[in-house]
XYZ file of C-alpha atoms in Angstrom:
605
model
C -38.868 22.533 -12.712
C -38.539 25.878 -12.753
C -40.917 26.232 -9.213
C -38.706 23.766 -7.713
C -35.266 26.214 -9.040
C -36.895 28.530 -7.982
C -37.811 27.482 -4.165
C -33.783 26.191 -4.500
C -32.671 30.052 -5.065
C -35.173 31.470 -2.733
C -33.716 29.239 0.148
C -29.869 29.821 -0.870
C -30.767 33.697 -0.884
C -32.447 33.199 2.467
C -29.596 31.081 4.032
C -26.909 32.743 2.247
C -27.542 36.596 2.896
C -30.398 36.976 5.438
C -28.708 34.720 8.333
C -25.812 36.181 7.783
C -24.416 37.113 11.487
C -20.951 37.930 13.037
C -20.976 34.482 14.653
C -21.959 32.473 11.408
C -19.133 33.985 9.699
C -16.563 32.995 12.012
C -18.226 29.562 12.441
C -19.542 28.563 8.986
C -16.568 28.154 7.036
C -14.601 26.162 10.114
C -17.580 23.283 9.801
C -16.581 23.225 5.943
C -13.217 22.644 6.717
C -12.151 25.918 5.545
C -9.699 28.195 7.992
C -6.941 25.225 8.285
C -9.728 23.305 10.146
C -9.594 20.047 7.277
C -6.377 19.678 8.137
C -6.595 19.320 11.715
C -9.946 17.610 11.374
C -8.395 14.329 9.560
C -5.845 14.429 12.143
C -8.357 13.930 14.604
C -10.183 11.791 12.641
C -6.865 9.440 12.106
C -6.529 9.462 15.893
C -9.942 8.247 16.637
C -10.245 5.583 14.228
C -6.741 4.600 15.643
C -7.906 4.482 18.981
C -10.839 2.408 18.093
C -9.293 -0.121 16.047
C -6.138 -0.431 18.791
C -8.122 -0.230 21.757
C -11.855 -0.669 21.284
C -13.504 -3.703 21.462
C -15.003 -5.553 18.308
C -17.850 -3.615 17.790
C -16.145 0.192 18.026
C -13.435 -2.073 15.553
C -16.255 -2.910 13.037
C -18.026 0.190 13.362
C -14.884 2.120 12.498
C -14.124 -0.387 9.493
C -17.436 -0.454 8.345
C -17.628 3.329 8.306
C -14.548 3.419 6.199
C -15.253 1.415 3.551
C -19.328 2.973 3.023
C -17.546 6.430 3.328
C -14.549 5.656 0.698
C -17.197 3.393 -1.963
C -19.907 5.966 -1.547
C -17.801 8.538 -2.482
C -16.039 6.551 -5.275
C -19.258 4.716 -6.746
C -22.222 7.446 -5.719
C -20.881 10.935 -5.024
C -18.779 10.860 -7.715
C -20.096 9.243 -10.306
C -23.244 11.627 -9.835
C -21.194 14.551 -9.972
C -19.695 13.913 -13.552
C -23.111 13.067 -15.005
C -24.989 15.877 -13.587
C -22.598 18.438 -13.665
C -24.535 21.121 -11.989
C -23.013 24.481 -11.892
C -22.269 25.768 -8.148
C -24.266 28.789 -6.868
C -21.391 31.282 -6.841
C -20.887 30.561 -10.848
C -24.831 31.110 -11.879
C -25.729 33.545 -9.223
C -25.200 37.123 -8.782
C -24.240 38.565 -5.566
C -23.481 35.654 -3.763
C -21.330 35.360 -0.385
C -18.567 33.037 -1.175
C -16.966 32.553 2.160
C -14.512 29.604 0.916
C -14.304 30.782 -2.713
C -15.656 28.906 -5.584
C -14.971 25.850 -7.781
C -16.257 24.497 -11.099
C -16.488 20.986 -9.892
C -19.993 19.726 -9.772
C -22.672 20.554 -7.003
C -25.172 18.225 -6.764
C -24.765 16.590 -4.280
C -23.203 17.509 -1.826
C -19.891 15.456 -0.644
C -19.718 16.964 2.466
C -23.491 16.222 3.511
C -23.312 12.608 1.708
C -20.299 11.786 4.157
C -21.536 13.466 7.221
C -25.167 11.473 7.039
C -23.439 8.316 5.619
C -21.229 8.715 9.031
C -24.086 9.607 11.199
C -26.076 6.331 9.842
C -23.301 3.815 10.463
C -22.748 5.016 13.930
C -26.847 5.154 14.579
C -26.899 1.711 13.298
C -23.752 0.485 15.640
C -24.725 3.005 19.106
C -28.249 3.694 18.948
C -27.608 7.162 20.838
C -24.914 8.645 18.928
C -27.734 10.117 17.036
C -28.026 12.396 19.832
C -24.256 13.983 18.860
C -23.756 13.209 15.430
C -26.968 14.330 13.855
C -26.366 18.209 15.435
C -23.462 17.391 13.651
C -24.250 16.443 10.229
C -27.155 19.238 9.951
C -24.286 22.026 11.120
C -21.677 20.822 8.475
C -24.558 20.622 5.290
C -25.853 24.114 6.571
C -22.560 25.458 6.195
C -22.270 24.232 2.890
C -25.313 26.700 2.206
C -24.291 29.495 4.248
C -20.746 29.517 2.771
C -22.118 30.135 -1.200
C -20.740 26.754 -2.163
C -23.900 24.728 -2.973
C -27.693 25.012 -3.213
C -29.741 23.549 -0.981
C -31.093 20.679 -2.948
C -27.760 19.709 -3.384
C -27.165 19.012 0.511
C -30.728 17.701 0.699
C -29.907 15.329 -2.192
C -26.685 14.720 -0.561
C -28.215 13.574 2.883
C -30.559 11.074 1.473
C -27.824 9.808 -0.452
C -25.231 8.972 2.399
C -27.799 8.553 4.836
C -29.117 5.531 2.076
C -26.433 3.954 0.461
C -24.607 3.719 4.632
C -27.757 1.787 5.287
C -27.667 -0.116 2.366
C -23.821 -0.700 2.767
C -24.210 -2.059 6.124
C -27.257 -4.592 5.498
C -24.837 -5.969 2.027
C -21.980 -6.450 4.501
C -23.802 -8.324 7.061
C -25.423 -10.024 4.251
C -22.362 -10.748 2.494
C -21.081 -12.015 6.266
C -23.738 -14.214 6.359
C -23.032 -15.673 2.861
C -19.634 -15.985 2.633
C -18.640 -16.204 6.405
C -20.431 -19.528 7.456
C -19.064 -21.080 3.739
C -15.853 -19.944 4.255
C -14.694 -18.465 7.840
C -17.376 -20.464 9.903
C -15.583 -20.681 13.477
C -15.566 -16.957 12.677
C -19.366 -16.732 11.634
C -20.459 -18.662 15.023
C -18.454 -16.413 17.057
C -19.710 -13.265 15.722
C -23.018 -14.014 13.354
C -23.978 -9.962 13.925
C -21.607 -7.173 13.039
C -24.028 -4.944 14.750
C -23.653 -6.718 17.800
C -19.953 -8.259 17.911
C -20.330 -9.479 22.006
C -18.929 -12.927 22.391
C -21.459 -15.336 24.497
C -20.588 -13.799 27.671
C -21.934 -9.861 26.761
C -18.109 -9.072 26.614
C -16.251 -7.709 23.814
C -14.236 -10.192 22.492
C -10.429 -9.623 23.897
C -7.592 -9.412 21.157
C -6.584 -12.705 19.548
C -3.803 -14.836 21.535
C -1.043 -15.397 19.422
C -1.194 -18.662 17.410
C 1.850 -21.214 18.063
C 4.185 -21.023 14.641
C 3.616 -24.845 14.688
C -0.302 -24.908 13.783
C -0.983 -26.717 11.263
C -1.886 -24.572 7.960
C -4.814 -27.232 7.549
C -6.719 -26.436 10.709
C -9.996 -24.437 11.237
C -8.253 -21.632 12.355
C -5.540 -21.253 10.321
C -7.703 -21.888 7.044
C -9.803 -19.486 7.921
C -6.795 -16.274 7.434
C -5.515 -18.340 4.219
C -8.621 -17.833 2.891
C -8.859 -14.394 3.878
C -5.485 -13.713 2.784
C -6.638 -15.088 -0.573
C -9.567 -12.703 -0.722
C -7.343 -9.794 0.134
C -5.042 -10.835 -2.890
C -8.066 -10.654 -4.687
C -9.543 -7.320 -4.300
C -6.127 -5.738 -4.259
C -5.705 -6.997 -8.090
C -9.192 -6.473 -8.975
C -9.184 -2.497 -7.266
C -5.513 -2.764 -8.835
C -6.683 -2.712 -12.283
C -9.958 -1.007 -12.649
C -7.769 2.039 -10.830
C -4.957 1.682 -14.179
C -7.781 1.335 -16.192
C -9.230 4.089 -15.395
C -6.575 6.537 -16.660
C -5.867 8.701 -13.453
C -2.475 8.231 -13.966
C -0.238 8.654 -17.354
C 2.763 6.860 -18.503
C 6.218 8.079 -16.675
C 9.172 8.586 -18.451
C 10.747 5.418 -17.814
C 7.805 3.020 -18.959
C 7.414 5.879 -22.062
C 10.902 4.731 -23.372
C 10.921 1.086 -21.928
C 7.623 0.426 -24.171
C 9.442 2.021 -26.912
C 11.904 -0.745 -26.473
C 9.205 -3.357 -26.761
C 9.092 -1.695 -29.978
C 12.580 -2.977 -30.939
C 13.357 -6.028 -29.055
C 16.713 -7.230 -28.568
C 19.081 -9.077 -26.455
C 19.653 -6.292 -24.060
C 19.561 -2.576 -23.812
C 21.845 0.467 -22.857
C 20.957 1.019 -19.110
C 18.613 -2.335 -18.072
C 18.280 -6.038 -19.270
C 15.415 -7.268 -21.843
C 13.062 -8.198 -19.474
C 11.254 -5.016 -18.426
C 10.558 -4.798 -23.171
C 9.160 -8.238 -22.696
C 6.765 -7.312 -20.598
C 5.351 -4.951 -22.294
C 5.618 -6.549 -25.596
C 3.225 -9.382 -23.957
C 1.021 -6.807 -22.476
C 0.817 -4.865 -25.335
C -0.280 -7.573 -27.487
C -2.845 -8.382 -24.927
C -4.312 -5.132 -24.629
C -3.126 -2.487 -27.194
C -0.395 0.568 -26.641
C -2.141 1.528 -24.098
C -1.421 2.715 -20.091
C -3.749 -0.183 -19.163
C -1.789 -2.902 -21.560
C 2.016 -1.461 -20.370
C 0.858 -2.023 -16.481
C -1.433 -5.307 -16.681
C 1.408 -6.984 -15.106
C 2.890 -5.042 -12.116
C -0.721 -6.033 -10.102
C -0.571 -9.637 -11.483
C 2.915 -9.858 -10.299
C 2.031 -8.434 -7.090
C -0.694 -10.916 -6.618
C 1.585 -13.778 -7.431
C 4.116 -12.585 -4.861
C 1.559 -12.216 -2.568
C 0.329 -15.509 -3.019
C 3.580 -16.991 -2.479
C 4.484 -15.168 0.579
C 1.000 -16.287 1.811
C 1.128 -20.029 1.699
C 5.148 -19.802 2.258
C 4.538 -17.983 5.301
C 1.369 -19.901 6.474
C 3.385 -23.765 6.457
C 6.289 -22.146 8.402
C 5.278 -19.487 10.723
C 1.382 -20.094 10.783
C -1.492 -18.007 8.513
C -2.266 -15.231 11.030
C 1.215 -14.041 10.957
C 1.163 -14.701 6.953
C -2.046 -12.393 6.338
C -0.717 -9.604 8.581
C 2.080 -9.931 6.663
C 0.082 -8.650 3.431
C -1.307 -6.278 5.322
C 1.463 -4.517 5.744
C 3.056 -4.954 2.430
C 0.066 -3.342 1.820
C 0.405 -0.214 4.062
C 3.869 0.140 2.542
C 3.920 3.263 -0.276
C 7.158 1.985 -2.188
C 5.372 -1.626 -2.266
C 1.880 0.075 -2.762
C 2.768 2.308 -5.839
C 4.891 -0.262 -7.124
C 2.450 -2.657 -7.476
C 0.618 -0.449 -10.105
C 3.848 0.858 -11.826
C 5.241 -0.998 -14.364
C 8.803 -0.210 -13.656
C 11.742 -3.105 -13.749
C 11.144 -3.518 -10.050
C 7.718 -5.464 -9.469
C 9.218 -8.636 -11.508
C 12.646 -8.218 -9.828
C 11.127 -8.229 -6.169
C 9.109 -10.977 -7.257
C 11.539 -13.367 -8.455
C 13.655 -12.440 -5.508
C 11.078 -13.727 -3.171
C 10.774 -16.848 -5.490
C 14.109 -17.403 -4.978
C 14.313 -17.076 -1.105
C 11.183 -19.289 -0.863
C 12.956 -21.639 -2.925
C 16.004 -21.141 -1.416
C 14.589 -21.773 2.309
C 13.669 -25.186 0.891
C 16.569 -26.009 -0.783
C 18.642 -25.937 2.345
C 16.556 -27.947 4.059
C 18.271 -31.260 5.182
C 15.619 -32.969 3.195
C 16.280 -30.210 0.443
C 16.008 -31.522 -3.115
C 18.287 -30.340 -6.770
C 14.908 -28.592 -8.049
C 14.666 -26.364 -5.146
C 18.275 -25.243 -5.936
C 17.027 -25.277 -10.090
C 14.584 -23.155 -9.014
C 16.824 -20.858 -6.996
C 18.967 -20.246 -9.495
C 16.035 -20.299 -12.393
C 14.397 -16.894 -10.139
C 17.314 -15.511 -9.479
C 18.172 -15.361 -12.749
C 15.111 -14.160 -13.951
C 15.326 -11.728 -11.806
C 18.743 -10.604 -13.378
C 16.814 -10.374 -16.545
C 14.559 -7.547 -15.248
C 17.498 -6.083 -12.881
C 20.681 -6.246 -12.423
C 20.202 -6.182 -8.600
C 19.379 -9.925 -8.649
C 22.918 -10.608 -8.795
C 23.115 -9.538 -5.088
C 21.459 -12.898 -4.065
C 24.693 -14.443 -4.608
C 26.362 -12.133 -1.499
C 23.643 -12.776 0.891
C 23.430 -16.433 0.218
C 27.392 -16.437 0.818
C 26.660 -14.673 4.351
C 24.012 -16.743 5.304
C 26.415 -20.136 4.675
C 28.802 -18.365 6.894
C 26.415 -17.205 9.251
C 25.101 -20.893 9.912
C 27.197 -24.396 9.392
C 24.416 -26.246 9.258
C 23.612 -25.022 5.684
C 27.330 -25.548 4.357
C 26.619 -29.174 4.051
C 24.972 -28.644 0.903
C 27.784 -27.443 -0.908
C 29.521 -30.725 -1.141
C 26.284 -31.488 -3.145
C 25.652 -30.594 -6.672
C 22.841 -28.317 -6.321
C 24.089 -24.917 -5.176
C 26.593 -25.596 -8.139
C 23.749 -26.412 -10.479
C 21.657 -23.160 -9.297
C 24.861 -20.906 -10.266
C 25.239 -22.755 -13.855
C 21.777 -21.629 -14.730
C 22.187 -18.154 -12.931
C 25.444 -17.623 -15.057
C 23.072 -18.916 -18.336
C 20.570 -16.247 -17.786
C 23.017 -13.974 -17.969
C 24.339 -14.259 -21.274
C 22.504 -12.240 -23.442
C 23.246 -9.263 -21.679
C 26.879 -10.215 -21.299
C 26.608 -11.047 -25.311
C 24.719 -7.543 -26.228
C 27.403 -5.772 -24.211
C 30.466 -7.859 -25.918
C 28.496 -6.331 -29.612
C 28.340 -2.650 -27.910
C 31.309 -1.850 -26.113
C 30.017 -2.302 -22.675
C 27.955 0.439 -22.314
C 26.477 -1.223 -19.862
C 29.558 -1.315 -17.502
C 30.006 2.175 -18.135
C 26.521 3.344 -17.537
C 26.089 1.338 -14.053
C 29.652 2.670 -13.438
C 28.084 6.570 -14.005
C 25.483 6.047 -12.071
C 27.566 4.344 -8.993
C 29.981 7.329 -9.421
C 32.888 5.357 -9.797
C 34.728 8.237 -12.111
C 35.556 10.088 -9.655
C 37.720 10.398 -6.346
C 35.346 9.736 -3.175
C 35.153 12.123 -0.881
C 33.079 11.034 2.005
C 30.137 13.146 2.526
C 26.972 12.935 5.118
C 24.670 14.503 2.267
C 23.514 11.599 0.334
C 23.561 9.693 3.260
C 20.590 11.514 5.054
C 18.848 11.797 1.762
C 18.597 8.125 1.511
C 17.631 7.936 5.195
C 14.359 10.456 5.012
C 13.637 9.189 1.875
C 13.588 5.383 2.887
C 11.582 6.481 6.179
C 8.907 7.599 4.326
C 8.988 5.286 1.561
C 9.324 1.978 3.620
C 6.390 3.664 6.314
C 8.066 5.086 8.925
C 6.784 2.907 11.346
C 7.631 0.001 9.728
C 11.040 1.359 8.961
C 11.623 2.276 12.529
C 10.097 -1.715 13.672
C 12.379 -3.190 10.701
C 15.198 -1.868 12.202
C 14.437 -3.104 15.170
C 13.888 -6.594 14.613
C 17.396 -6.622 13.005
C 19.341 -5.156 15.685
C 16.869 -7.316 18.525
C 16.273 -11.034 16.438
C 20.533 -10.910 16.686
C 20.483 -13.248 20.178
C 18.211 -15.723 18.776
C 19.771 -16.318 15.694
C 21.553 -19.300 16.640
C 17.968 -20.827 17.562
C 16.191 -19.317 14.774
C 17.534 -19.993 11.066
C 14.631 -19.008 9.279
C 14.673 -15.635 11.412
C 18.614 -15.406 10.019
C 17.701 -16.232 6.967
C 15.326 -13.786 6.469
C 17.933 -11.299 7.732
C 20.304 -12.298 5.179
C 18.271 -12.370 2.231
C 17.204 -8.831 3.279
C 19.577 -6.844 5.499
C 22.709 -7.230 3.597
C 21.435 -5.030 0.298
C 20.075 -2.745 3.002
C 22.876 -1.760 5.139
C 25.228 -2.338 1.901
C 23.270 0.426 -0.136
C 23.031 2.153 3.215
C 26.905 1.974 3.541
C 27.013 3.296 0.137
C 25.110 6.283 0.200
C 28.413 7.396 1.993
C 29.750 7.852 -1.166
C 27.043 8.608 -3.725
C 23.629 9.477 -4.612
C 20.980 6.172 -3.760
C 17.992 6.029 -5.331
C 15.292 4.524 -2.622
C 14.008 1.884 -5.070
C 17.015 0.543 -4.575
C 16.472 -1.385 -2.020
C 13.470 -2.921 -2.522
C 14.136 -6.720 -2.709
C 14.966 -5.911 0.952
C 11.788 -4.584 1.825
C 9.671 -8.296 2.562
C 12.942 -10.476 3.734
C 12.815 -7.924 6.650
C 9.255 -7.219 7.251
C 9.228 -10.750 7.404
C 11.957 -10.712 10.093
C 9.926 -7.712 12.020
C 6.629 -9.482 11.552
C 7.855 -12.795 13.653
C 9.723 -10.470 15.708
C 6.904 -8.694 17.212
C 4.721 -11.848 17.248
C 7.421 -13.180 19.774
C 6.907 -10.082 22.220
C 3.401 -10.415 21.852
C 3.097 -13.983 22.930
C 6.073 -12.638 25.981
C 3.038 -10.047 27.047
C 4.481 -7.253 25.611
C 1.217 -4.258 24.965
C 2.885 -2.295 22.245
C 3.312 -4.414 19.362
C -0.647 -4.352 18.513
C -0.975 -0.576 18.680
C 2.389 0.181 16.984
C 1.264 -2.513 14.082
C -2.570 -0.825 14.034
C -0.937 2.477 13.770
C 1.412 1.509 11.147
C -0.844 0.672 9.037
C -3.321 3.095 9.742
C -0.478 5.675 8.722
C 0.519 3.180 5.772
C -2.982 2.741 3.747
C -3.271 6.578 4.213
C 0.006 7.513 2.474
C -0.829 5.047 -0.189
C -4.091 6.379 -0.791
C -2.380 9.963 -0.875
C 0.379 8.891 -3.151
C -2.489 7.633 -5.509
C -4.799 10.184 -5.262
C -2.130 13.226 -4.363
C -4.111 16.054 -5.538
C -6.298 15.282 -2.187
C -3.274 16.688 -0.027
C -4.214 20.078 -1.621
C -7.437 19.851 -0.394
C -6.354 18.672 2.864
C -3.335 21.486 3.131
C -6.441 24.574 1.523
C -3.770 25.265 -0.984
C -3.281 23.624 -4.343
C 0.005 21.448 -4.369
C 3.418 22.899 -6.236
C 4.016 20.412 -8.992
C 7.544 20.019 -7.587
C 6.107 18.297 -3.951
C 3.695 16.290 -5.807
C 4.546 12.329 -5.483
C 2.743 11.238 -8.679
C 5.045 13.954 -10.602
C 6.528 11.359 -12.701
C 3.649 10.060 -13.958
C 1.482 13.356 -14.658
C 1.953 15.597 -17.407
C 3.823 13.259 -20.081
C 0.848 12.743 -21.860
C 2.863 13.990 -24.751
C 5.616 12.261 -24.589
C 4.077 9.166 -24.281
C 1.784 9.191 -27.364
């Protein structure tokens, strides 16, 4: 080991000192991502990935997806694990006279993540396109060399990273092919028969498969093609559930202020509380009794609620508009920052959105000509349980009133017992809050009025209006936010022919537009519109599908751009330290999207 260390040191000084020259001094920091190059590199990667996903053939898309999966999994489960296990000091911390061209950090040195990532990408590209090594391999070697030249890695770090990256890329690609052979033949026989090899994804004529044509909404969910999309949706829901639980169990984020004091409520159960109904306390009471007073115990039910909600939506939309569109709606929800991050924090919004969606699904069954009493009972129960989590659930009643006004055929149910029984059940669910407030001077009413700014005189202002617009624009995903607004306007001429579209509009748009108008009066927090997101996205998905059937080209690339942008945003929000690394400077605390779940460990304890 002493001889190997001496060899490593000698090679390091050879590269870091002896090979120094003005050209390398300019070039090598840039190859390593310094000098502000990293942000442009990431932008270029995102553009190339978007181009491959939107306009590439089947092989290009599979190559892009495989490269992303292999790189992310390799970084998390191989490179970072070894870095933390060995925690080898970097040369700049142990050797004298190191020329530090990129500064010095205390993170682990072995192996080099840059080398691993580049050689992993090179290997995947080579497996899909044999001639790609002529470009990728020299670039991977140059980046690896730059890590030693800049003084941030030992030569052995780079060698280990290159071997690991190429190794897990080859192994990962083989594993994906084996997984496709095993699962694909059993669960997706039509797709597997069409494309048995991931590396040679071409149809029988030797041409890349054309984009999937839109299927009629009348397809039977039990038909073969539809069942494939349904099973793919189940796999996505299960993978997201496990991934979110693993993320939470890893302790990457602390309890936010809200979660901490609502956990305190769970130790003192009551009919209601000063600012919130009792639902959140009961949920945390069960979670912490199952898993102890830990962050995971507090948040256990948030990913579970997201999975149940996704399952309800998947099956409902598969029956009403087709399994393919229902799957892509799940992808849209996953790529929405507010929903993606909200599926991991145990606030009052996850159970509210679940209950709202449950009531929406049951309500559509209830308003059909053959709607049953039990469907109305479910509507009342779901709305009432939502109210016990957050008072916003009461907005379901005016949303229903708007739908009945705009869709006369549904008014026949007002002559039946169903809607009134739903209102009665909802009223019974509000009793705990009413009783508690009657005992405590209606303090919640005062609190909500103060939050809404009802105590002072109204002075119209655009300040809160623009704050609300920019926050919703970012947290809904900019592309999907604009798409939802466009669908809300564009569908109007179809409202008499498409009652389901009108139903989605009525269950989402009034909440969003109401808060938007209220922002002229007072500040509106971005999560107050959470219940409107999924109904409006349902409307957006069916509206875009109609445009695809009409032969318009833009929905597919716009959709792919939205998904790519959204997933990148969700990843950065879950690991906000990456933003500082991409920007080349530490992220200021007040700009950190995770500031509400960092630095509160002492308060939570």
